[in-house]
């Protein structure tokens, strides 16, 4: 059996090729990427400033967590992609690749967990409104935040070791704009079955379980809403969930579309996969502040006051 010197194999840098097949359009592709990324940075920063004095409220605390995680998700990938498009800076060190890989997947799993926490918040607010402040105390909120952050770390950190153990003795060219777990593992000249199965388990035990629990929460919410006596009460209850439902749909539908396209879309061009994967890490972070700003009156009023302080008088 051949023995690999892992330290020797993993010292070389990787080359991120950008979007293979569209190299001549990289500069033009970078324009919408840069604009959307700028929108994500500004939107989430304004959202955080608008909610600075409302972090004691559970929903606003989780929205702030979501904004920070979205900033991590987009900033992990987009600046490197723009450096490839603008300057041809394709090289990335092996430790840099592992760091990018970790923060990419960590922020994705944490986003999913935050959406689950927000669904629980809406469930308590609608199904047990009189016990809302006693159930979701500041201590409980901090415990939930620490718990989901630690869970996400524990779920994703092994991916770093699973990639680090692999020998890369063939190509070091990654046909993408950023490093992701299976994409990097496929370059190895060794069996990657453990990587594939671990990635599947992360998807099943973390993300899919979050989706199921969110669905259960909203089924219970809908049952409670339709038992309300008046139409106005039902509309008000559903209105409090509107922004959260929009964010859930924007997060999960593209994610599952991308996963299914990778698994079953063998006739889909690789270029489409790469472009879609890049759009996914910037469009939800850019649109989430817009959704919360439009749908949530308290946030909308605070954003207006922050941007136009004289008009709020």
PDB file of C-alpha atoms in Angstrom, residues 300-313:
ATOM      1  CA  UNK A 300     -38.609  49.957   8.923  1.00  0.00           C
ATOM      2  CA  UNK A 301     -39.242  52.903  11.246  1.00  0.00           C
ATOM      3  CA  UNK A 302     -35.768  52.639  12.774  1.00  0.00           C
ATOM      4  CA  UNK A 303     -34.105  52.450   9.357  1.00  0.00           C
ATOM      5  CA  UNK A 304     -36.034  55.539   8.211  1.00  0.00           C
ATOM      6  CA  UNK A 305     -35.005  57.374  11.389  1.00  0.00           C
ATOM      7  CA  UNK A 306     -31.379  56.327  10.861  1.00  0.00           C
ATOM      8  CA  UNK A 307     -31.290  57.437   7.224  1.00  0.00           C
ATOM      9  CA  UNK A 308     -33.573  60.467   7.465  1.00  0.00           C
ATOM     10  CA  UNK A 309     -33.538  61.692  11.090  1.00  0.00           C
ATOM     11  CA  UNK A 310     -35.210  65.017  10.257  1.00  0.00           C
ATOM     12  CA  UNK A 311     -38.187  63.361   8.521  1.00  0.00           C
ATOM     13  CA  UNK A 312     -39.137  61.338  11.596  1.00  0.00           C
ATOM     14  CA  UNK A 313     -40.199  64.418  13.535  1.00  0.00           C
TER      15      UNK A 313
END
